[in-house]
Structures are given as C-alpha cells and as structure tokens.
Coordinates of C-alpha atoms and ligand atoms in Angstrom, one line a residue:
M1 CA -62.5 -103.5 -31.6
A2 CA -65.5 -104.7 -30.4
Q3 CA -68.4 -103.6 -28.5
T4 CA -70.1 -105.2 -25.3
S5 CA -72.6 -104.3 -22.7
P6 CA -71.8 -103.3 -19.3
Q7 CA -71.9 -106.5 -16.9
T8 CA -72.4 -105.0 -13.5
D9 CA -75.4 -104.1 -11.3
N10 CA -75.3 -100.6 -13.1
A11 CA -77.2 -101.9 -16.2
D12 CA -80.1 -103.1 -14.2
H13 CA -81.0 -99.1 -13.6
A14 CA -81.6 -98.4 -17.0
D15 CA -84.2 -95.8 -17.6
S16 CA -84.4 -94.9 -13.7
D17 CA -84.3 -91.9 -12.2
E18 CA -81.7 -92.5 -9.5
F19 CA -78.4 -91.3 -8.8
P20 CA -75.5 -93.5 -9.1
P21 CA -74.3 -95.3 -5.9
G22 CA -71.0 -94.7 -4.1
P23 CA -69.2 -94.7 -0.7
D24 CA -70.4 -93.0 2.2
G25 CA -68.9 -89.8 2.9
L26 CA -68.8 -87.3 5.9
P27 CA -71.3 -84.5 6.2
V28 CA -69.2 -81.4 4.6
L29 CA -66.1 -83.1 3.5
G30 CA -67.7 -85.8 1.6
N31 CA -65.2 -88.4 0.5
T32 CA -62.1 -85.9 0.3
L33 CA -60.1 -87.3 3.3
Q34 CA -60.3 -90.7 1.8
L35 CA -59.5 -89.3 -1.5
A36 CA -56.5 -87.1 -0.1
S37 CA -55.0 -89.8 1.9
D38 CA -54.3 -92.2 -0.7
P39 CA -56.1 -91.3 -4.2
A40 CA -55.2 -94.7 -5.9
A41 CA -56.4 -96.7 -3.3
F42 CA -59.4 -94.5 -3.3
Y43 CA -60.5 -96.4 -6.8
D44 CA -60.4 -99.7 -5.0
V45 CA -63.1 -98.2 -2.6
L46 CA -65.0 -97.1 -5.6
E47 CA -64.9 -100.1 -7.9
P48 CA -67.5 -102.2 -6.0
F49 CA -70.4 -100.1 -6.6
G50 CA -70.3 -100.8 -10.0
D51 CA -69.4 -98.9 -13.7
V52 CA -71.2 -95.5 -12.6
V53 CA -69.7 -94.2 -9.3
S54 CA -70.7 -91.3 -7.1
Y55 CA -68.6 -89.4 -4.7
R56 CA -68.0 -86.0 -3.3
A57 CA -64.8 -84.2 -2.8
G58 CA -63.7 -80.3 -2.4
G59 CA -67.3 -79.6 -2.1
M60 CA -67.9 -81.1 -5.7
Q61 CA -69.9 -83.8 -7.0
F62 CA -68.1 -86.6 -9.0
C63 CA -69.1 -89.5 -10.8
T64 CA -66.4 -92.0 -11.8
L65 CA -66.9 -94.3 -15.0
L66 CA -65.2 -97.7 -15.4
H67 CA -67.2 -99.4 -18.4
P68 CA -65.7 -98.8 -21.9
D69 CA -69.0 -98.1 -23.3
Y70 CA -69.6 -95.1 -21.2
I71 CA -66.3 -93.7 -21.8
E72 CA -67.3 -93.6 -25.5
Q73 CA -70.3 -92.2 -24.9
V74 CA -68.8 -89.2 -22.8
L75 CA -65.5 -88.8 -25.4
V76 CA -67.3 -89.8 -28.6
T77 CA -70.9 -90.4 -29.2
E78 CA -72.3 -87.7 -26.7
A79 CA -69.1 -85.3 -26.5
D80 CA -71.3 -82.3 -26.9
R81 CA -72.9 -82.9 -23.7
F82 CA -69.9 -83.2 -21.6
G83 CA -67.2 -80.0 -21.4
K84 CA -63.4 -79.7 -20.2
W85 CA -62.9 -79.4 -16.7
G86 CA -59.8 -79.1 -14.6
L87 CA -58.0 -76.1 -13.3
T88 CA -60.2 -73.1 -13.5
D89 CA -62.0 -74.6 -10.4
F90 CA -58.7 -74.7 -8.2
G91 CA -57.6 -71.0 -9.5
V92 CA -54.8 -72.1 -11.3
D93 CA -53.9 -69.8 -14.3
F94 CA -52.1 -72.1 -16.8
A95 CA -52.5 -71.8 -20.9
A96 CA -56.3 -71.1 -20.3
E97 CA -56.5 -69.8 -23.6
G98 CA -54.4 -72.7 -25.0
I99 CA -55.7 -75.7 -27.3
L100 CA -56.1 -78.1 -24.3
F101 CA -58.6 -76.1 -22.3
T102 CA -60.3 -73.9 -24.6
E103 CA -63.9 -74.9 -26.1
G104 CA -66.7 -74.4 -28.8
E105 CA -65.6 -72.2 -32.1
Q106 CA -62.4 -71.2 -30.4
W107 CA -60.8 -74.5 -29.9
K108 CA -62.2 -75.7 -33.4
R109 CA -60.4 -72.5 -34.7
Q110 CA -57.2 -73.6 -33.0
R111 CA -57.2 -77.0 -33.7
T112 CA -57.5 -76.5 -37.5
M113 CA -54.6 -74.1 -37.4
A114 CA -52.2 -76.6 -35.7
Q115 CA -53.6 -79.7 -37.3
P116 CA -51.5 -79.4 -40.5
A117 CA -47.9 -79.8 -38.0
F118 CA -49.4 -83.2 -37.2
Q119 CA -49.9 -84.7 -40.8
L120 CA -48.3 -88.0 -41.5
D121 CA -45.9 -86.4 -44.3
R122 CA -44.9 -83.7 -41.9
I123 CA -44.4 -86.1 -39.0
R124 CA -42.2 -88.2 -40.9
G125 CA -39.7 -85.0 -41.3
Y126 CA -39.3 -84.9 -37.6
G127 CA -38.0 -88.6 -37.3
E128 CA -34.6 -87.6 -38.1
S129 CA -33.9 -85.5 -35.3
M130 CA -35.7 -88.0 -33.0
T131 CA -33.1 -90.7 -33.8
A132 CA -30.3 -88.4 -33.8
F133 CA -30.7 -86.7 -30.2
A134 CA -31.6 -90.3 -28.9
A135 CA -28.2 -91.5 -30.2
E136 CA -26.4 -88.4 -28.9
L137 CA -27.7 -89.6 -25.5
A138 CA -27.0 -93.2 -25.7
E139 CA -23.4 -92.5 -27.3
G140 CA -22.4 -89.9 -24.3
W141 CA -23.3 -92.4 -21.4
D142 CA -20.5 -94.6 -20.0
D143 CA -20.6 -98.5 -19.6
G144 CA -22.0 -99.1 -16.0
E145 CA -23.3 -95.3 -15.8
V146 CA -26.5 -94.8 -13.6
V147 CA -29.1 -92.6 -15.7
A148 CA -32.1 -91.0 -13.8
A149 CA -34.5 -92.1 -16.4
T150 CA -37.4 -89.3 -15.6
D151 CA -35.1 -86.3 -15.7
T152 CA -32.9 -87.8 -18.5
F153 CA -36.0 -88.7 -20.7
S154 CA -37.8 -85.5 -20.0
D155 CA -34.4 -83.5 -21.0
L156 CA -34.6 -85.7 -24.3
T157 CA -38.3 -85.6 -25.4
L158 CA -38.3 -81.6 -24.4
R159 CA -35.6 -81.0 -26.8
I160 CA -36.9 -83.2 -29.6
L161 CA -40.4 -81.5 -29.4
S162 CA -39.1 -78.0 -29.1
K163 CA -36.5 -78.5 -32.2
S164 CA -39.7 -80.3 -34.2
L165 CA -42.4 -77.9 -33.5
F166 CA -40.5 -74.8 -32.9
D167 CA -37.1 -75.3 -34.2
L168 CA -35.4 -74.2 -31.3
D169 CA -32.8 -76.0 -29.1
L170 CA -34.3 -75.9 -25.4
D171 CA -30.9 -77.9 -24.4
E172 CA -28.7 -75.2 -25.0
S173 CA -29.5 -72.9 -22.1
D174 CA -31.6 -72.6 -19.0
R175 CA -34.4 -72.2 -21.0
G176 CA -35.3 -75.9 -20.8
A177 CA -35.0 -75.7 -17.1
V178 CA -37.8 -73.2 -17.1
V179 CA -40.1 -75.6 -18.8
T180 CA -39.3 -78.7 -16.3
R181 CA -39.6 -76.4 -13.2
A182 CA -43.1 -75.4 -14.2
V183 CA -44.1 -79.2 -14.8
T184 CA -42.7 -80.3 -11.7
E185 CA -44.3 -77.6 -9.6
F186 CA -47.6 -78.6 -11.5
N187 CA -47.2 -82.3 -10.8
R188 CA -46.5 -81.4 -6.8
W189 CA -49.7 -79.4 -6.7
A190 CA -51.9 -81.4 -8.7
E191 CA -51.4 -84.4 -6.4
P192 CA -54.9 -84.8 -4.6
S193 CA -54.2 -83.4 -0.9
L194 CA -56.2 -81.6 1.5
A195 CA -54.9 -78.2 1.1
T196 CA -56.0 -78.8 -2.9
F197 CA -59.5 -79.8 -2.3
V198 CA -60.5 -77.7 1.1
L199 CA -58.4 -74.3 1.1
P200 CA -60.0 -71.6 -0.9
N201 CA -58.2 -70.8 -4.0
W202 CA -57.1 -67.2 -2.6
V203 CA -55.3 -69.1 0.2
P204 CA -51.5 -68.1 -0.9
T205 CA -50.2 -71.6 0.3
P206 CA -46.3 -72.0 -0.2
Q207 CA -47.2 -74.6 -3.1
R208 CA -49.4 -72.3 -4.9
R209 CA -46.9 -69.3 -4.6
R210 CA -44.2 -72.0 -6.3
L211 CA -46.6 -72.7 -8.9
D212 CA -47.4 -69.7 -9.5
R213 CA -43.9 -68.1 -9.9
S214 CA -42.9 -71.1 -11.9
M215 CA -45.9 -70.7 -14.4
R216 CA -45.3 -67.0 -14.8
A217 CA -41.6 -67.6 -15.8
F218 CA -42.7 -70.1 -18.2
E219 CA -44.9 -67.3 -19.7
R220 CA -42.2 -65.1 -19.9
L221 CA -40.1 -67.6 -21.8
V222 CA -42.5 -68.4 -24.3
D223 CA -43.1 -64.8 -24.9
D224 CA -39.4 -64.3 -25.2
L225 CA -39.4 -67.1 -27.8
I226 CA -42.0 -65.6 -29.7
A227 CA -40.8 -62.1 -29.7
E228 CA -37.2 -63.6 -30.8
R229 CA -38.8 -65.3 -33.7
S230 CA -41.1 -62.6 -34.7
A231 CA -37.8 -60.1 -35.1
A232 CA -35.6 -62.7 -36.8
D233 CA -35.5 -62.4 -40.5
T234 CA -35.5 -66.1 -41.2
D235 CA -37.8 -68.8 -42.9
H236 CA -39.3 -71.3 -40.7
D237 CA -41.7 -74.3 -41.6
D238 CA -42.9 -75.2 -38.1
L239 CA -46.0 -75.0 -36.1
L240 CA -44.8 -71.8 -34.6
A241 CA -44.2 -70.2 -38.2
M242 CA -48.1 -71.5 -38.7
L243 CA -49.3 -70.0 -35.7
L244 CA -47.4 -66.8 -36.2
S245 CA -48.8 -66.3 -39.9
A246 CA -52.5 -66.6 -38.5
R247 CA -51.8 -63.7 -35.7
G248 CA -53.9 -60.8 -36.6
E249 CA -55.3 -61.9 -39.5
D250 CA -58.8 -61.1 -38.9
G251 CA -58.1 -61.6 -35.3
R252 CA -57.9 -65.2 -36.1
I253 CA -55.3 -66.0 -33.1
S254 CA -54.7 -63.3 -30.3
D255 CA -51.1 -62.9 -28.8
T256 CA -52.6 -64.5 -25.6
E257 CA -54.1 -67.6 -27.6
L258 CA -50.6 -68.4 -29.4
R259 CA -48.5 -67.8 -25.9
D260 CA -51.1 -70.3 -24.1
T261 CA -51.1 -72.6 -27.1
M262 CA -47.6 -72.8 -27.4
M263 CA -47.0 -73.5 -23.5
T264 CA -49.4 -76.2 -23.9
F265 CA -47.5 -78.1 -26.5
L266 CA -44.4 -77.7 -24.4
F267 CA -46.0 -78.8 -21.5
A268 CA -48.4 -81.8 -22.8
G269 CA -46.2 -82.7 -25.7
H270 CA -42.9 -83.7 -23.7
E271 CA -43.7 -84.7 -20.3
T272 CA -46.3 -87.5 -21.3
T273 CA -43.8 -89.2 -23.8
S274 CA -41.0 -89.0 -21.3
L275 CA -43.0 -90.9 -18.9
A276 CA -43.7 -93.4 -21.6
L277 CA -39.9 -93.8 -22.5
T278 CA -39.1 -94.2 -18.6
Y279 CA -41.8 -97.0 -17.8
T280 CA -41.1 -98.6 -20.9
C281 CA -37.2 -98.6 -20.2
Y282 CA -38.2 -99.9 -16.7
L283 CA -40.1 -102.8 -18.2
L284 CA -37.4 -103.8 -20.8
A285 CA -35.1 -104.2 -17.8
E286 CA -37.3 -106.4 -15.8
H287 CA -38.3 -108.4 -18.8
P288 CA -35.1 -109.5 -20.6
E289 CA -36.9 -111.9 -22.7
V290 CA -38.8 -109.2 -24.1
A291 CA -35.7 -106.9 -24.3
D292 CA -34.2 -110.0 -26.6
R293 CA -36.8 -110.4 -28.8
L294 CA -36.8 -106.7 -29.5
R295 CA -33.1 -106.5 -30.1
A296 CA -33.3 -109.4 -32.5
E297 CA -36.0 -107.7 -34.2
I298 CA -33.9 -104.2 -34.5
D299 CA -31.0 -105.8 -35.1
E300 CA -32.7 -107.8 -38.3
V301 CA -34.9 -105.0 -39.5
V302 CA -32.3 -101.8 -39.0
G303 CA -29.1 -103.3 -38.0
D304 CA -26.4 -100.6 -37.0
D305 CA -28.2 -97.8 -39.1
P306 CA -29.6 -94.8 -37.8
V307 CA -33.4 -96.0 -37.2
D308 CA -35.2 -94.6 -39.8
V309 CA -39.4 -93.7 -39.7
L310 CA -39.5 -96.2 -42.8
D311 CA -38.0 -99.0 -40.7
L312 CA -41.0 -98.8 -38.2
P313 CA -43.5 -100.6 -40.3
A314 CA -41.3 -103.6 -40.3
L315 CA -40.7 -103.3 -36.3
S316 CA -44.3 -104.9 -35.5
F317 CA -42.9 -106.1 -31.9
L318 CA -41.5 -102.9 -31.0
D319 CA -45.0 -101.5 -31.7
R320 CA -46.8 -104.1 -29.4
V321 CA -44.1 -103.3 -26.5
V322 CA -45.2 -99.4 -27.1
T323 CA -49.0 -100.2 -26.9
E324 CA -48.6 -102.8 -24.0
S325 CA -46.4 -100.1 -22.0
L326 CA -49.0 -97.4 -22.7
R327 CA -51.5 -100.1 -21.3
L328 CA -49.8 -100.7 -18.1
Y329 CA -48.6 -97.1 -17.6
P330 CA -50.9 -94.3 -19.2
P331 CA -49.0 -91.2 -18.8
A332 CA -52.5 -89.2 -19.0
Y333 CA -54.0 -91.8 -16.4
I334 CA -57.6 -89.8 -15.9
L335 CA -59.3 -87.8 -18.0
F336 CA -62.0 -85.4 -16.7
R337 CA -65.0 -83.8 -18.1
E338 CA -67.9 -81.8 -16.6
V339 CA -71.6 -82.6 -17.4
R340 CA -72.9 -79.4 -19.1
K341 CA -76.2 -80.8 -20.0
D342 CA -78.1 -83.2 -18.0
A343 CA -77.1 -86.9 -19.1
E344 CA -78.4 -90.4 -18.7
I345 CA -75.1 -92.9 -18.1
G346 CA -75.8 -96.7 -17.5
G347 CA -79.3 -95.8 -16.7
Y348 CA -78.4 -93.2 -13.8
R349 CA -79.4 -89.5 -14.1
I350 CA -76.2 -87.3 -13.8
P351 CA -77.3 -83.7 -13.3
E352 CA -75.5 -80.7 -15.0
G353 CA -72.5 -79.8 -13.2
T354 CA -71.2 -83.0 -12.2
K355 CA -67.6 -83.9 -12.6
L356 CA -66.3 -87.0 -14.3
S357 CA -63.5 -88.8 -14.0
L358 CA -62.6 -91.5 -16.6
P359 CA -59.6 -93.2 -14.9
L360 CA -57.5 -95.0 -17.7
F361 CA -55.4 -96.5 -15.0
R362 CA -58.0 -98.6 -14.1
I363 CA -59.9 -99.6 -17.2
H364 CA -56.4 -100.4 -18.7
R365 CA -56.2 -103.2 -15.8
D366 CA -59.6 -104.4 -15.7
D367 CA -59.7 -108.2 -15.8
R368 CA -63.1 -108.3 -17.9
W369 CA -61.2 -107.1 -20.9
Y370 CA -57.2 -108.3 -20.2
D371 CA -56.2 -111.5 -18.7
D372 CA -53.5 -111.3 -16.2
P373 CA -54.0 -107.7 -16.8
D374 CA -51.0 -106.7 -14.4
S375 CA -48.4 -108.5 -16.4
F376 CA -46.4 -107.1 -19.3
R377 CA -47.1 -109.2 -22.2
P378 CA -46.7 -107.1 -25.5
D379 CA -47.8 -110.7 -27.4
R380 CA -51.5 -110.3 -26.1
W381 CA -51.8 -107.6 -28.9
T382 CA -53.0 -109.6 -32.1
D383 CA -55.3 -108.8 -34.4
E384 CA -57.7 -111.1 -32.9
F385 CA -57.4 -109.8 -29.5
E386 CA -57.8 -106.0 -30.7
D387 CA -60.8 -107.0 -32.7
S388 CA -62.6 -108.6 -29.4
L389 CA -61.7 -105.5 -27.2
P390 CA -64.2 -102.7 -26.6
E391 CA -63.2 -99.8 -28.3
Y392 CA -62.7 -97.6 -25.0
A393 CA -61.1 -100.4 -23.0
Y394 CA -57.6 -99.0 -24.4
F395 CA -57.6 -95.2 -24.5
P396 CA -54.2 -93.9 -23.9
F397 CA -54.8 -90.8 -26.4
G398 CA -58.1 -90.3 -25.3
G399 CA -60.9 -90.4 -28.2
G400 CA -63.5 -88.5 -29.9
P401 CA -63.0 -84.7 -31.1
R402 CA -60.4 -84.1 -28.2
H403 CA -58.1 -86.8 -28.9
C404 CA -54.5 -86.2 -28.8
I405 CA -53.4 -84.1 -31.8
G406 CA -50.0 -85.2 -31.0
M407 CA -50.8 -89.2 -31.0
R408 CA -48.9 -90.1 -34.1
F409 CA -46.0 -87.8 -33.2
A410 CA -45.5 -89.3 -29.9
R411 CA -46.0 -93.1 -31.2
M412 CA -43.3 -92.4 -33.6
E413 CA -40.9 -90.8 -31.4
L414 CA -41.6 -93.5 -28.8
K415 CA -40.7 -96.1 -31.1
L416 CA -37.6 -94.1 -32.8
V417 CA -35.9 -93.5 -29.2
L418 CA -36.7 -97.0 -28.2
A419 CA -35.1 -98.6 -31.2
T420 CA -32.1 -96.3 -31.2
L421 CA -31.6 -97.2 -27.3
V422 CA -32.0 -100.7 -27.8
Q423 CA -29.5 -100.4 -30.7
H424 CA -26.7 -99.2 -28.3
C425 CA -27.4 -100.5 -24.8
E426 CA -29.3 -102.6 -22.2
F427 CA -30.9 -101.5 -19.0
E428 CA -30.8 -102.8 -15.6
Y429 CA -33.5 -101.4 -13.0
L430 CA -31.8 -100.8 -9.7
G431 CA -34.6 -100.1 -7.6
E432 CA -35.9 -102.6 -5.0
E433 CA -39.6 -102.3 -5.7
P434 CA -41.6 -101.4 -9.1
P435 CA -41.8 -97.7 -9.8
Q436 CA -44.9 -96.2 -8.0
P437 CA -46.8 -93.8 -10.1
T438 CA -48.1 -91.0 -8.1
M439 CA -51.5 -89.1 -8.9
G440 CA -50.4 -85.6 -9.9
A441 CA -51.0 -84.3 -13.4
T442 CA -49.4 -87.1 -15.0
Y443 CA -48.4 -90.6 -13.8
Q444 CA -45.1 -89.3 -12.7
P445 CA -43.3 -92.4 -10.7
E446 CA -42.6 -91.5 -6.8
G447 CA -38.9 -91.1 -6.4
E448 CA -36.2 -91.5 -9.3
V449 CA -36.1 -94.6 -11.7
S450 CA -32.4 -95.4 -11.6
L451 CA -31.3 -97.7 -14.5
R452 CA -27.7 -99.1 -14.9
V453 CA -26.7 -98.6 -18.5
E454 CA -24.7 -101.6 -20.2
K455 CA -23.4 -100.7 -23.4
R456 CA -23.6 -103.4 -26.6
Ligands
LIG501 C1 -47.2 -90.7 -25.2 C2 -47.5 -89.4 -25.1 C3 -49.0 -88.8 -25.3 C4 -50.2 -89.2 -24.2 C5 -50.1 -90.7 -23.6 C6 -50.8 -88.3 -24.7 C7 -52.4 -88.3 -24.1 C8 -53.3 -87.2 -24.5 C9 -54.4 -87.4 -23.9 C10 -55.3 -88.5 -23.1 C11 -55.2 -86.2 -24.3 C12 -56.9 -86.3 -24.4 C13 -56.8 -85.3 -22.9 C14 -58.7 -85.2 -23.0 O1 -59.4 -85.8 -23.5 O2 -59.0 -84.3 -22.1 C15 -54.2 -85.5 -25.2 C16 -54.7 -84.3 -25.9 C17 -53.7 -83.4 -26.4 N1 -52.1 -83.7 -26.3 FE1 -51.4 -85.5 -26.0 N2 -50.5 -87.2 -25.5 C18 -49.1 -87.4 -25.6 C19 -48.3 -86.7 -26.1 C20 -48.6 -85.6 -27.0 C21 -47.7 -84.8 -28.0 C22 -46.1 -85.4 -28.2 C23 -47.9 -83.6 -27.9 C24 -47.7 -82.6 -28.9 C25 -46.8 -82.6 -29.8 C26 -49.5 -83.8 -27.5 C27 -50.4 -82.7 -27.4 C28 -51.5 -82.6 -27.1 C29 -52.6 -81.6 -27.3 C30 -52.3 -80.3 -27.7 C31 -54.0 -82.4 -26.4 C32 -54.9 -81.4 -26.7 C33 -56.0 -81.4 -27.5 C34 -57.2 -80.7 -27.9 O3 -57.9 -80.7 -26.9 O4 -57.6 -80.9 -28.9 N3 -49.7 -85.1 -27.0 N4 -52.9 -86.0 -25.1

C-alpha cells in the first residue's frame, strides 16, 4: 500500500513545541461527560480538530490519531516509544501476565513460544474442524429458523478455537458458558461510562463485582483445564502442549503466565471472530447481489463438497467480502497505547504518560481513503486500490511487532465458516435498523442480531 502525507492543518505545526488542539472540557472532568454520554459521537467532536487531537477523560490526558502515517509511526516505526495501556489503570485484574498485556523480554519470550502454533502449515491442520463444526451448525438449523447471530457464532468460534489450540471441546459442558460470561461482563464494564472514569478503582460497584466474579471463575476454569491436561497420560500436539513443555524449563514460563496466556487466547481469539461472522452475515443478508455472487463462486469452486483450505486461494470474491466486512466493522475497533518516551507526532509534542487512541473504526471509514466509505463494496479491493491505499488506512489486525498473532488463523476460519454457511443457507436480517455497534471491549452490536435461515 502507498504512503501519503497528512492533509490537515496539523501538518503546519511541524517542529513546533505545541500540544495538539482539542475540544474544551470542564475544569476537573475534562471531556469525561461528553465521552461517557455518547462515545461514538465524541469522535465527531474530535475530528474537526485535525489528525492529532487531544482531550481529557477520567483525569487522564488522551490523544487520538486519525491519520494512517501516525498509526504507522506508533505501531511500527517508533513502536519502542509507545507501550501497551489498558486495564491496570482501571483496577481490572485480567490476564495481566498473558501475551496481550506483557511487554519487553517477557512478551518476546511468550510470543516466541506461541508463534509455532500459528505457522501456516500448522493452521492449515485446523481447517478441517473449522469446516466440520460450521457444517454441523448449519445442518442443525431448520428452514425458517431464527438464529441469534452473536450468541450462535460466539459458541461456534469458541468451539473451533478450543479444539484447535487446546484440543478441548468446550461446547460439551457448562465450561463454555464460563468463558462467554466473562466476555459479556468484560464488554459491559468496558463501555465508557461515568462510573468507569470517575469512581476510584476500589469502589465495589455491582458491575465491578460481577466482572470480578466472572474473571475468577474463568481463572478457575483455565487452572482446571491445565491440571487435567498435566495429569492426563496422553500425547498432544497443540498450543497448550507447547506451553506446558516450556513450563519449568529454566523458569521460561511461570504457572501464572501459562494460565493468563491461555485465558488471553480463549478470550481474544473467539469473540473477535464471532463478531466478524455476525456482521458479515448481516451484510450478506442486506446485499443479496453480493450474496448471490459469493454463492456462485463457492458453487463453482467447491460444489457440495466440504470446503477445504486448499480451495481458499480460488475463492477471491470471498476474500474481498471478508476484507470489506472487517473494514466496516473492525471487531477490535480502537487500539490504545501509552507514550513511554516524549514523542513528536504530526509536529506536536506528546509528553510521556499521554494515552493514545487509534480508532480503526473512524480511519476505516475516512473518505480521504475510501470512496463512499459507509457502503459495503467488496469490489473496491482491487490490486490497484490496495497499491494506492496508505498502509495503515486499513489495520483490522493492528500492525508492527504487536500485530495479531491469530490473523491468519482468523481469516482462514472466517472464510471456511462463511463458505460452509453459504453452501447450506441464505440469511434474512430481521432487524428494523442496522446493528448498532457499542463501544465496549470489542465492537459488540447493541441487542441481538436476528437472522432468519432459509435452507438451500
Ligand atoms: C477477526 C478476528 C480478529 C481480530 C479483528 C483481531 C484483532 C487483533 C488486534 C487489532 C490486535 C492488536 C492489539 C494491539 O495492538 O493492541 C490483536 C492482538 C492479538 N490477537 Fe487478535 N484478532 C482476531 C483474532 C484472533 C485470534 C483467532 C487469535 C488467537 C487464536 C488472536 C489472538 C491475539 C493475541 C494473542 C494478540 C496479542 C498479540 C501480542 O501482543 O503479541 N486474535 N488482535
């Protein structure tokens, strides 16, 4: 993808010592009320200030970056200057020793250990269960049945993930519910609200207590899964086996790191993919001409056989459908970082300690990079278009050293599941309005996304 320069007023400030502009706020609360009352609309307030915009919320100084070049600077070219930021400032104890939140040598060690489970030859082996579980789901639907997409796909992706990485079938017990409950409580808690920003972390609100209870149950579940595997006299060749064999070897991975990393995978790997399936099925239901073309491609390439990983290179329209859906509805819709060493971004001085928000959901719909940005147009993804697009105008899986380790796994899963569903049925969307994404930990739609199944 191509490089361009920022085209807004921000660029005029090159080499200045100024702090970026932003909306006025109240004396102590800053912009907290504005952000908490309608987080999505708050970005409409920020945008006129340029590509580097400051605001204050919850007593913290934030900067939002709205230009692909600045995203690249933070995630890639100057990644060392910016650290992970998220839960600890809010007093949430979730997988702090796991790969998503650790830094420095500890993170490198964990990433190196987990990486082999995501190599191409390895993830190809997971394809069969992805297709089989999706077919089982679709075959179980009756013609005319109404499915609640978010819950249905959440169960499916958790089942695929736990089978692929940990050789477990979490569908067969209440154990899957422990994971989904933790995800639900986490999403509820993460939606910006006055309570999140204003109340001190030690105040035990009912929401925090529920979150804490669900997280402790999740930890106990993962501890049990690890203990069961350690006690079993069976050979496995999966991520858990890799991590277990590293445990204890010169202290390479501690018990807490192992548990937190496993929790991270179960959490980060199923919820995101489930949302992508939900939004893609909604988009297909609302764009029958796209769904028809997709069906024709799958009929021609795969026919009625189970979809195989080796079919995927020939399913180029399917690839574009997935790419375009992740543009419109990026499940990880904002990334956060903290400035660790004073930085200069877009000519502004950004002091150490500032929190950065990188809102994919805005950049992916910026009309400087995308014509008719709100439209679902898989055909926009031609080679020429990709060549002309700034590299970080599209980053659903992040970028640089901390990019999503599960990206290839997720794209493969999305394509195999979608192709299998399309072989079996069509969907009709029953909502009156398009799904409204909320601003929780992920881009969960508000309420249920109901789809009526029409079997083929
Ligand atoms: C559509 C599906 C997915 C999306 C959109 C997605 C998105 C992302 C993004 C944007 C990041 C970077 C976060 C940051 O820079 O702060 C990330 C990191 C991560 N993702 Fe995913 N992800 C998806 C699926 C998966 C799957 C299937 C797995 C595991 C099997 C996974 C595991 C992880 C892990 C462990 C990290 C942390 C990597 C690190 O910091 O080294 N993700 N993901």
